[in-house]
Amino acid sequence: MEHTKQELARQTAQAAQDHVDGERLRLAIAELASFGGRSDGGVSRETLTDTDLKARRHLVDRARSMGCVVEIDDCANLFFRRAGQSDLPSVLTGSHADTQPVGGKLDGAYGVLAGLEVIQALNDAAVPTLRSVEVVAWTNEEGSRFGPGCMGSSAFVEPARLAGYRAVVDGNQVAFGEALDRALEAMPDVPRRALRQPLAGFVELHIEQGPVLEHAGVPLGVVTGIQSVRWYRVQVTGVAAHAGTTPMEVRADAMAASVEVAHCLYAEAAKLAASQLRLTLGRWVVSPNSINTIPGAVEFTIDVRCVDEQVLAGFDRTLRDIIGTNAGRGRMALECLFERPPTRFAQEMLTLVEEACTRASHLACRPPPIRVTSGAFHDAMYLAEHCPTAMIFVPSQGGLSHNAAEETAHEDLLLGAQALAYAVTRMACA
Ligand code: GLV
Ligand code: MN
Ligand code: MN
């Protein structure tokens, strides 16, 4: 009996996988990319901007045209459901539709649209599933407009986080809460649902955003986990003064002090190169930002990541020492904005995803999948706290992402969606 059930689940998963339509997916990606589309091929669609709201409406219309039930929660996460035969917890897939200030057409969007393609494939195969299959577009994964990232998925998993997020402001002093209320008001026709719903599992399909799969010549990666990450803000206060009249030895130059700290941090990162620590000093705000005034205040952000959490903890100690040592050159304040330990996906999910990727690769006469660790963070990082979770990667050409030129071969995008269809359907039939 159990054997027959397993065999039926496998057959249904295969039917879904075999009905994925690569051309339909390619067109869907191009259509979504037109919201915030740039002449260089990139996309500018930061979270909860007017452009993002238009893209969300496009997704709602698309999902409804496929027969999905659409719902939204208090963090404006959008859910598209293909009803199952039971009211058992759903199987969820999807990713995010927001981009970096200048991003590509695939980061996040691919996972959402491939999820909708899975639903379309199930419809075309005319196969029912025991559990509902849901696709989500999480709010503010990127964290570039409102930090930290993954606000939608982390609030879904732990709704108490939302109150703190609402107070976060963007560069124009617009509060996340205000932007969120606008997004919710723009969807009066979409029923509200509670955060933190029980789920049978979550599978996120994403571009790798790094070079590993391309170098290996392999189209699919089974993601074993996500490396640890910490974000900081450094604020340096000096005294703004005349650039021509103020002798060098009496200046309190916030930029000179910041540059000194930056040098020390890059030197520390170079020492830790063997541990593959990655350091980025990303957002610099200089005040008054004038050619002939000594900077009176500088603020910059630090993004540091490593697969080894101990190495990151050591870097944190060194960072605090460096800030302490350089404090004499200007007042310095260090604030940790965000920190996550490494994520490890459950073994049974790796087995399922491996089976899904192996079948898709085999049928296309391509090399079998390999196991990889994610260098980027993803919504799956929070979902892993909540339900069995997995990720599938496809290669990024040149390892490039967070860049307008981000690209993946169409045949690889198709294989990723096929693997997703199999994994999600297998879970939805159990
Ligand atoms: C997500 O975009 C990340 O910064 O890893
Ligand atoms: Mn992403
Ligand atoms: Mn991203």
Coordinates of C-alpha atoms and ligand atoms in Angstrom, one line a residue:
M1 CA 0.0 0.0 0.0
E2 CA 2.8 2.4 1.1
H3 CA 4.8 1.3 -1.9
T4 CA 1.9 2.0 -4.3
K5 CA 1.4 5.5 -2.8
Q6 CA 5.2 6.2 -3.2
E7 CA 5.1 5.0 -6.8
L8 CA 2.0 7.2 -7.6
A9 CA 3.8 10.2 -6.0
R10 CA 6.8 9.6 -8.2
Q11 CA 4.7 9.2 -11.3
T12 CA 2.8 12.5 -10.6
A13 CA 6.1 14.3 -9.9
Q14 CA 7.5 13.0 -13.2
A15 CA 4.3 14.2 -15.0
A16 CA 4.7 17.6 -13.5
Q17 CA 8.4 17.7 -14.4
D18 CA 7.8 16.7 -18.0
H19 CA 5.1 19.4 -18.5
V20 CA 7.4 22.3 -17.6
D21 CA 7.5 24.6 -20.6
G22 CA 10.9 26.4 -21.0
E23 CA 9.6 28.9 -23.6
R24 CA 6.6 29.9 -21.4
L25 CA 9.0 30.5 -18.5
R26 CA 11.4 32.5 -20.6
L27 CA 8.6 34.8 -21.7
A28 CA 7.3 35.1 -18.1
I29 CA 10.8 36.2 -17.0
A30 CA 11.0 38.8 -19.8
E31 CA 7.6 40.2 -18.9
L32 CA 8.3 40.6 -15.2
A33 CA 11.7 42.2 -16.1
S34 CA 9.8 45.0 -17.9
F35 CA 8.7 46.3 -14.5
G36 CA 11.8 48.4 -13.7
G37 CA 13.6 47.2 -16.8
R38 CA 16.7 49.2 -17.8
S39 CA 18.2 49.8 -21.2
D40 CA 21.3 47.8 -20.1
G41 CA 19.2 44.7 -19.6
G42 CA 19.1 45.1 -15.8
V43 CA 16.2 45.7 -13.5
S44 CA 15.7 48.4 -10.8
R45 CA 12.8 47.3 -8.7
E46 CA 13.6 47.9 -5.1
T47 CA 11.0 46.7 -2.6
L48 CA 7.7 48.4 -2.2
T49 CA 8.4 51.1 -4.7
D50 CA 5.7 52.0 -7.2
T51 CA 7.5 49.8 -9.7
D52 CA 7.4 46.9 -7.3
L53 CA 3.7 47.4 -6.6
K54 CA 3.0 47.3 -10.4
A55 CA 5.0 44.1 -10.7
R56 CA 3.1 42.6 -7.8
R57 CA -0.2 43.4 -9.5
H58 CA 1.2 41.7 -12.7
L59 CA 1.9 38.6 -10.6
V60 CA -1.5 38.5 -9.1
D61 CA -3.2 38.8 -12.5
R62 CA -0.9 36.1 -13.9
A63 CA -1.6 33.7 -11.0
R64 CA -5.4 34.3 -11.2
S65 CA -5.4 33.6 -14.9
M66 CA -3.9 30.2 -14.0
G67 CA -6.8 29.5 -11.6
C68 CA -4.8 30.3 -8.4
V69 CA -6.3 31.6 -5.2
V70 CA -4.3 34.7 -4.2
E71 CA -3.7 35.9 -0.6
I72 CA -1.5 38.4 1.2
D73 CA -0.2 38.6 4.7
D74 CA 0.6 41.5 7.0
C75 CA 4.1 41.8 5.6
A76 CA 2.7 42.0 2.1
N77 CA 4.1 38.5 1.2
L78 CA 2.0 37.3 -1.7
F79 CA 0.8 33.7 -1.9
F80 CA -0.6 31.9 -5.0
R81 CA -2.3 28.6 -4.3
R82 CA -3.3 25.7 -6.5
A83 CA -5.7 23.8 -4.2
G84 CA -4.9 20.3 -3.2
Q85 CA -7.4 17.5 -2.4
S86 CA -6.9 17.9 1.4
D87 CA -6.5 20.7 3.9
L88 CA -3.1 19.3 5.0
P89 CA -0.3 22.0 5.2
S90 CA 0.8 23.2 1.8
V91 CA 4.1 22.7 0.0
L92 CA 5.5 26.2 -0.6
T93 CA 8.0 27.3 -3.3
G94 CA 8.9 30.8 -4.6
S95 CA 11.4 33.5 -3.8
H96 CA 11.3 37.3 -4.0
A97 CA 10.4 39.8 -6.7
D98 CA 12.3 42.9 -5.4
T99 CA 15.8 43.7 -6.8
Q100 CA 18.9 45.6 -5.8
P101 CA 19.0 49.3 -6.8
V102 CA 20.5 47.9 -10.0
G103 CA 20.0 44.2 -10.3
G104 CA 19.3 41.5 -12.9
K105 CA 16.2 39.9 -14.2
L106 CA 16.7 36.6 -12.4
D107 CA 17.7 37.1 -8.8
G108 CA 14.5 36.2 -7.0
A109 CA 12.2 36.6 -10.0
Y110 CA 13.3 33.3 -11.4
G111 CA 12.2 31.4 -8.3
V112 CA 8.8 33.1 -8.2
L113 CA 8.1 32.5 -11.9
A114 CA 9.4 29.0 -12.0
G115 CA 7.0 28.3 -9.1
L116 CA 4.1 29.6 -11.2
E117 CA 5.4 27.5 -14.1
V118 CA 5.2 24.4 -11.8
I119 CA 1.6 25.2 -11.1
Q120 CA 1.0 25.7 -14.9
A121 CA 2.7 22.3 -15.5
L122 CA 0.5 20.6 -12.9
N123 CA -2.5 22.2 -14.6
D124 CA -1.4 21.0 -18.1
A125 CA -0.7 17.5 -16.8
A126 CA -4.1 17.6 -15.2
V127 CA -2.9 15.9 -12.1
P128 CA -4.3 16.6 -8.6
T129 CA -2.1 16.8 -5.5
L130 CA -3.0 15.8 -2.0
R131 CA -1.6 19.0 -0.6
S132 CA -2.0 22.5 -2.0
V133 CA 1.0 23.8 -3.9
E134 CA 1.7 27.5 -3.1
V135 CA 4.0 30.0 -4.6
V136 CA 5.2 33.0 -2.6
A137 CA 6.8 36.3 -3.5
W138 CA 8.5 37.4 -0.3
T139 CA 8.7 41.1 0.6
N140 CA 12.1 42.8 0.8
E141 CA 14.5 40.0 0.5
E142 CA 17.3 42.3 -0.8
G143 CA 17.5 44.6 2.2
S144 CA 19.0 47.4 0.1
R145 CA 16.2 49.9 0.6
F146 CA 15.2 48.8 4.1
G147 CA 17.6 46.7 6.1
P148 CA 18.0 43.9 7.0
G149 CA 17.1 41.6 4.1
C150 CA 14.5 38.8 4.2
M151 CA 12.0 40.9 6.1
G152 CA 9.0 39.1 4.6
S153 CA 10.2 35.6 5.3
S154 CA 11.6 36.3 8.7
A155 CA 8.3 38.0 9.8
F156 CA 6.4 35.0 8.3
V157 CA 8.4 32.7 10.5
E158 CA 8.4 35.0 13.6
P159 CA 5.6 37.6 13.3
A160 CA 6.9 39.5 16.4
R161 CA 9.7 40.8 14.2
L162 CA 7.3 42.9 12.1
A163 CA 6.8 45.6 14.7
G164 CA 10.5 46.4 14.7
Y165 CA 10.8 46.3 10.9
R166 CA 7.9 48.9 10.5
A167 CA 10.1 51.6 12.1
V168 CA 13.1 51.1 9.7
V169 CA 13.5 54.0 7.3
D170 CA 14.9 54.2 3.8
G171 CA 17.4 56.9 2.5
N172 CA 14.4 59.3 2.1
Q173 CA 13.2 58.7 5.6
V174 CA 10.2 56.7 4.4
A175 CA 9.3 54.1 7.1
F176 CA 9.0 50.5 6.0
G177 CA 5.6 50.5 7.8
E178 CA 4.4 53.3 5.7
A179 CA 5.5 51.6 2.5
L180 CA 4.0 48.4 3.6
D181 CA 0.6 50.0 4.3
R182 CA 0.6 51.5 0.8
A183 CA 1.4 48.0 -0.6
L184 CA -1.5 46.5 1.3
E185 CA -3.9 49.2 0.4
A186 CA -3.0 48.6 -3.3
M187 CA -4.4 45.1 -3.0
P188 CA -8.0 45.6 -1.7
D189 CA -9.2 42.6 -3.8
V190 CA -6.7 40.2 -2.2
P191 CA -7.8 38.5 1.0
R192 CA -5.5 38.9 4.1
R193 CA -4.1 35.8 5.8
A194 CA -2.2 35.2 8.9
L195 CA 1.6 35.1 9.1
R196 CA 3.3 31.9 10.2
Q197 CA 1.2 29.2 8.6
P198 CA 2.1 25.5 9.0
L199 CA 3.9 24.2 5.9
A200 CA 4.8 20.7 4.7
G201 CA 8.0 22.1 3.2
F202 CA 9.6 25.0 1.3
V203 CA 11.8 24.6 -1.8
E204 CA 13.5 27.7 -3.3
L205 CA 14.9 27.7 -6.8
H206 CA 17.5 30.5 -7.4
I207 CA 20.5 31.4 -9.6
E208 CA 23.8 30.6 -7.9
Q209 CA 25.1 34.2 -8.1
G210 CA 28.6 32.8 -7.9
P211 CA 31.0 30.8 -10.2
V212 CA 31.0 27.2 -8.7
L213 CA 28.5 25.5 -11.0
E214 CA 29.8 27.2 -14.1
H215 CA 33.4 26.2 -13.3
A216 CA 32.2 22.6 -12.6
G217 CA 30.3 22.6 -15.9
V218 CA 27.2 21.3 -14.1
P219 CA 23.7 22.7 -14.6
L220 CA 22.1 22.0 -11.2
G221 CA 23.3 22.4 -7.6
V222 CA 21.8 20.8 -4.5
V223 CA 22.3 23.4 -1.9
T224 CA 23.4 22.0 1.4
G225 CA 23.2 25.3 3.4
I226 CA 23.9 29.0 3.5
Q227 CA 27.1 30.6 5.0
S228 CA 26.9 32.8 8.0
V229 CA 26.7 36.6 7.6
R230 CA 27.0 39.8 9.7
W231 CA 26.1 43.4 8.7
Y232 CA 27.4 46.4 10.6
R233 CA 27.2 50.2 10.3
V234 CA 30.2 52.4 11.3
Q235 CA 29.6 56.0 12.0
V236 CA 32.6 58.3 12.2
T237 CA 32.3 61.9 13.4
G238 CA 34.9 64.5 12.8
V239 CA 34.7 68.3 12.3
A240 CA 33.8 69.8 8.9
A241 CA 36.2 72.6 8.1
H242 CA 37.7 74.5 5.2
A243 CA 39.8 72.3 2.9
G244 CA 42.3 75.0 2.0
T245 CA 42.9 76.7 5.3
T246 CA 42.9 74.0 7.9
P247 CA 46.4 72.6 8.6
M248 CA 46.6 68.8 8.2
E249 CA 47.7 68.3 11.8
V250 CA 44.7 69.9 13.4
R251 CA 42.0 68.3 11.3
A252 CA 39.5 65.8 12.6
D253 CA 38.8 64.3 9.2
A254 CA 36.1 61.7 9.3
M255 CA 37.1 60.4 5.9
A256 CA 40.8 60.0 6.8
A257 CA 39.8 58.0 9.9
S258 CA 37.3 55.8 7.9
V259 CA 39.9 55.0 5.2
E260 CA 42.3 53.9 7.9
V261 CA 39.7 51.5 9.3
A262 CA 38.9 50.3 5.8
H263 CA 42.6 49.5 5.2
C264 CA 42.9 47.5 8.4
L265 CA 39.7 45.6 7.6
Y266 CA 40.9 44.7 4.1
A267 CA 44.2 43.6 5.5
E268 CA 42.5 41.3 8.0
A269 CA 40.3 39.9 5.3
A270 CA 43.4 39.1 3.2
K271 CA 44.9 37.2 6.2
L272 CA 41.7 35.1 6.4
A273 CA 41.6 34.4 2.6
A274 CA 42.2 30.7 3.2
S275 CA 38.9 30.6 5.2
Q276 CA 37.1 32.2 2.2
L277 CA 36.0 35.1 4.4
R278 CA 34.2 37.7 2.2
L279 CA 34.3 41.4 3.1
T280 CA 32.3 44.3 1.5
L281 CA 32.3 47.9 2.5
G282 CA 29.2 48.8 0.6
R283 CA 27.4 52.0 1.4
W284 CA 29.3 55.2 2.0
V285 CA 27.6 58.4 3.1
V286 CA 29.9 61.3 3.3
S287 CA 28.8 64.6 4.9
P288 CA 28.7 67.3 3.7
N289 CA 30.1 65.6 0.5
S290 CA 31.7 68.8 -0.8
I291 CA 34.9 69.0 -2.8
N292 CA 36.4 71.7 -0.5
T293 CA 35.1 70.8 2.9
I294 CA 36.8 68.3 5.2
P295 CA 34.3 65.5 5.8
G296 CA 32.6 66.1 9.1
A297 CA 30.8 62.7 9.2
V298 CA 31.2 59.5 7.3
E299 CA 29.0 56.4 7.6
F300 CA 29.7 53.1 5.9
T301 CA 28.4 49.6 6.0
I302 CA 30.2 46.3 6.4
D303 CA 28.9 43.0 5.0
V304 CA 31.1 40.1 6.1
R305 CA 30.4 36.4 5.4
C306 CA 32.1 33.0 5.9
V307 CA 31.2 29.4 5.9
D308 CA 33.0 29.0 9.3
E309 CA 31.1 30.9 12.0
Q310 CA 34.2 30.8 14.3
V311 CA 36.2 32.8 11.7
L312 CA 33.4 35.4 11.6
A313 CA 33.3 35.6 15.4
G314 CA 37.1 36.2 15.3
F315 CA 36.7 38.9 12.6
D316 CA 34.1 40.6 14.8
R317 CA 36.6 40.8 17.7
T318 CA 39.3 42.3 15.4
L319 CA 36.7 44.8 14.0
R320 CA 35.9 46.0 17.5
D321 CA 39.7 46.3 18.2
I322 CA 40.3 48.3 15.0
I323 CA 37.4 50.6 15.8
G324 CA 38.8 51.1 19.3
T325 CA 42.3 51.8 18.1
N326 CA 41.3 54.3 15.5
A327 CA 38.7 56.1 17.7
G328 CA 41.3 58.8 18.4
R329 CA 41.1 60.1 14.8
G330 CA 37.4 60.9 15.0
R331 CA 34.5 59.6 17.2
M332 CA 33.5 56.1 16.0
A333 CA 30.4 54.1 16.6
L334 CA 29.9 50.5 15.5
E335 CA 26.4 48.9 15.3
C336 CA 25.7 45.3 14.3
L337 CA 22.6 45.5 12.1
F338 CA 22.1 41.8 11.3
E339 CA 23.7 38.4 12.0
R340 CA 22.9 34.9 11.0
P341 CA 24.7 31.7 11.8
P342 CA 25.1 29.2 9.0
T343 CA 22.0 27.4 7.8
R344 CA 22.0 23.6 7.1
F345 CA 19.2 22.1 5.2
A346 CA 17.7 18.8 6.4
Q347 CA 19.1 15.6 5.0
E348 CA 15.8 14.2 3.7
M349 CA 15.3 17.4 1.7
L350 CA 18.8 17.1 0.1
T351 CA 17.9 13.5 -0.9
L352 CA 14.6 14.6 -2.5
V353 CA 16.2 17.5 -4.4
E354 CA 19.1 15.3 -5.5
E355 CA 16.6 12.8 -7.0
A356 CA 14.7 15.7 -8.7
C357 CA 17.9 17.3 -10.2
T358 CA 19.3 13.9 -11.2
R359 CA 16.3 13.0 -13.2
A360 CA 16.1 16.4 -15.0
S361 CA 19.9 16.4 -15.8
H362 CA 19.8 12.8 -17.0
L363 CA 16.9 13.3 -19.4
A364 CA 18.7 16.3 -20.9
C365 CA 21.9 14.3 -21.2
R366 CA 23.7 16.7 -18.9
P367 CA 26.1 16.0 -16.0
P368 CA 24.5 15.0 -12.6
P369 CA 24.0 17.7 -9.9
I370 CA 26.7 18.5 -7.3
R371 CA 26.3 19.7 -3.7
V372 CA 27.1 23.4 -3.1
T373 CA 26.9 25.9 -0.2
S374 CA 25.2 29.2 -0.8
G375 CA 27.4 32.3 -0.6
A376 CA 24.3 34.6 -0.7
F377 CA 21.6 34.6 1.9
H378 CA 18.0 33.7 0.9
D379 CA 14.5 33.5 2.3
A380 CA 15.1 29.8 2.7
M381 CA 17.5 30.7 5.5
Y382 CA 14.5 31.7 7.7
L383 CA 12.1 29.0 6.4
A384 CA 14.5 26.4 7.5
E385 CA 13.6 27.3 11.1
H386 CA 10.0 26.6 10.3
C387 CA 9.7 23.5 8.0
P388 CA 11.8 21.1 6.0
T389 CA 13.5 23.4 3.5
A390 CA 15.7 23.0 0.5
M391 CA 17.2 25.0 -2.4
I392 CA 18.2 24.3 -6.0
F393 CA 20.8 26.4 -7.8
V394 CA 21.4 26.9 -11.5
P395 CA 24.6 28.5 -12.8
S396 CA 25.2 32.2 -13.2
Q397 CA 27.2 33.2 -16.3
G398 CA 30.5 34.6 -15.2
G399 CA 29.4 34.1 -11.6
L400 CA 27.8 37.5 -11.9
S401 CA 24.8 38.8 -9.9
H402 CA 23.6 42.0 -8.3
N403 CA 24.6 43.4 -11.7
A404 CA 22.5 44.3 -14.8
A405 CA 24.4 41.7 -16.8
E406 CA 23.3 38.8 -14.6
E407 CA 22.5 35.9 -17.0
T408 CA 21.8 32.1 -17.0
A409 CA 21.5 29.9 -20.1
H410 CA 17.8 29.1 -21.0
E411 CA 18.4 25.4 -21.0
D412 CA 19.7 25.7 -17.4
L413 CA 16.7 27.8 -16.3
L414 CA 14.5 25.0 -17.8
L415 CA 16.3 22.2 -15.9
G416 CA 16.0 24.2 -12.7
A417 CA 12.3 24.6 -13.1
Q418 CA 11.9 20.9 -14.0
A419 CA 13.8 19.8 -10.9
L420 CA 11.6 22.2 -8.8
A421 CA 8.4 20.7 -10.3
Y422 CA 9.5 17.2 -9.4
A423 CA 10.5 18.1 -5.8
V424 CA 7.4 20.2 -5.0
T425 CA 5.0 17.6 -6.5
R426 CA 6.6 14.7 -4.7
M427 CA 6.1 16.5 -1.4
A428 CA 2.6 17.6 -2.4
C429 CA 1.6 14.0 -3.0
A430 CA 2.7 12.7 0.4
Ligands
GLV1 C1 21.1 38.6 -0.9 O1 20.8 39.3 -1.8 C2 22.4 38.6 -0.3 O2 23.0 39.7 0.0 O3 23.0 37.5 0.0
MN2 MN 17.8 36.6 -4.4
MN3 MN 19.9 39.6 -4.3

